[in-house]
Amino acid sequence: MTTLQWQIMMKCWKMAVSSALRSWWGPIAWRSGALGLWLWKLRKLNGRNFTWPLLLFAGRAFLNR
């Protein structure tokens, strides 16, 4: 999949689970879990086009691309 396709899919997923992110521990668990899963499995499984959308999804992308 292209980077744009991954971004759209990740944005939809984030909107679907937004209710879990309203608690005090939700955003911390979500970010660390997403990055941990990326380091463990997802970067090899989904390829390099997945990195940037995952960083946006986890809220870790601070620089404009």
Short mmCIF file of N, CA, C and O in Angstrom, two decimals, residues 6-7 9-10 15-17 19-20 25-26 32 34 41-42 46 51-52 64-65:
data_model
loop_
_atom_site.label_atom_id
_atom_site.label_comp_id
_atom_site.label_asym_id
_atom_site.label_seq_id
_atom_site.Cartn_x
_atom_site.Cartn_y
_atom_site.Cartn_z
N TRP A 6 -2.13 4.18 3.62
CA TRP A 6 -1.91 3.86 5.03
C TRP A 6 -2.42 4.98 5.91
O TRP A 6 -3.01 4.75 6.97
N GLN A 7 -2.18 6.24 5.50
CA GLN A 7 -2.63 7.37 6.31
C GLN A 7 -4.15 7.38 6.44
O GLN A 7 -4.68 7.62 7.52
N MET A 9 -6.21 4.81 6.17
CA MET A 9 -6.63 3.68 7.00
C MET A 9 -6.36 3.94 8.48
O MET A 9 -7.21 3.67 9.35
N MET A 10 -5.21 4.50 8.80
CA MET A 10 -4.86 4.77 10.19
C MET A 10 -5.74 5.88 10.78
O MET A 10 -6.09 5.84 11.95
N MET A 15 -10.10 7.30 14.54
CA MET A 15 -11.42 7.86 14.81
C MET A 15 -12.33 6.81 15.44
O MET A 15 -13.17 7.12 16.28
N ALA A 16 -12.15 5.56 15.06
CA ALA A 16 -12.99 4.48 15.59
C ALA A 16 -12.70 4.20 17.06
O ALA A 16 -13.59 3.79 17.80
N VAL A 17 -11.48 4.42 17.50
CA VAL A 17 -11.12 4.12 18.89
C VAL A 17 -10.93 5.39 19.72
O VAL A 17 -10.35 5.34 20.79
N SER A 19 -12.86 6.98 21.59
CA SER A 19 -13.46 6.96 22.93
C SER A 19 -12.49 6.38 23.97
O SER A 19 -12.52 6.78 25.13
N ALA A 20 -11.61 5.49 23.56
CA ALA A 20 -10.62 4.93 24.49
C ALA A 20 -9.53 5.94 24.82
O ALA A 20 -8.87 5.82 25.85
N TRP A 25 -5.10 7.61 31.02
CA TRP A 25 -4.06 6.65 30.66
C TRP A 25 -4.13 6.22 29.20
O TRP A 25 -3.18 5.65 28.68
N GLY A 26 -5.22 6.51 28.52
CA GLY A 26 -5.42 6.07 27.15
C GLY A 26 -4.36 6.53 26.15
O GLY A 26 -3.77 5.72 25.45
N SER A 32 2.57 4.26 23.30
CA SER A 32 3.62 3.29 23.59
C SER A 32 3.30 1.93 22.96
O SER A 32 4.19 1.25 22.45
N ALA A 34 1.46 1.39 20.20
CA ALA A 34 1.62 1.49 18.74
C ALA A 34 3.09 1.47 18.34
O ALA A 34 3.48 0.76 17.40
N LYS A 41 6.99 -5.85 15.17
CA LYS A 41 6.48 -6.63 14.04
C LYS A 41 6.10 -5.81 12.81
O LYS A 41 6.36 -6.24 11.69
N LEU A 42 5.47 -4.67 12.99
CA LEU A 42 4.81 -3.99 11.88
C LEU A 42 5.76 -3.39 10.86
O LEU A 42 5.42 -3.31 9.68
N ASN A 46 4.67 -4.57 7.16
CA ASN A 46 3.98 -3.62 6.29
C ASN A 46 4.89 -2.79 5.41
O ASN A 46 4.40 -2.06 4.55
N THR A 51 5.63 3.54 8.03
CA THR A 51 6.28 4.24 9.15
C THR A 51 5.66 5.61 9.42
O THR A 51 5.29 5.92 10.55
N TRP A 52 5.57 6.46 8.42
CA TRP A 52 5.06 7.81 8.62
C TRP A 52 3.60 7.81 9.09
O TRP A 52 3.27 8.51 10.05
N ASN A 64 7.01 18.42 9.90
CA ASN A 64 6.24 18.34 8.65
C ASN A 64 7.08 17.59 7.63
O ASN A 64 8.28 17.77 7.55
N ARG A 65 6.43 16.82 6.85
CA ARG A 65 7.12 16.03 5.84
C ARG A 65 7.08 16.72 4.51
O ARG A 65 6.17 17.29 4.09
#
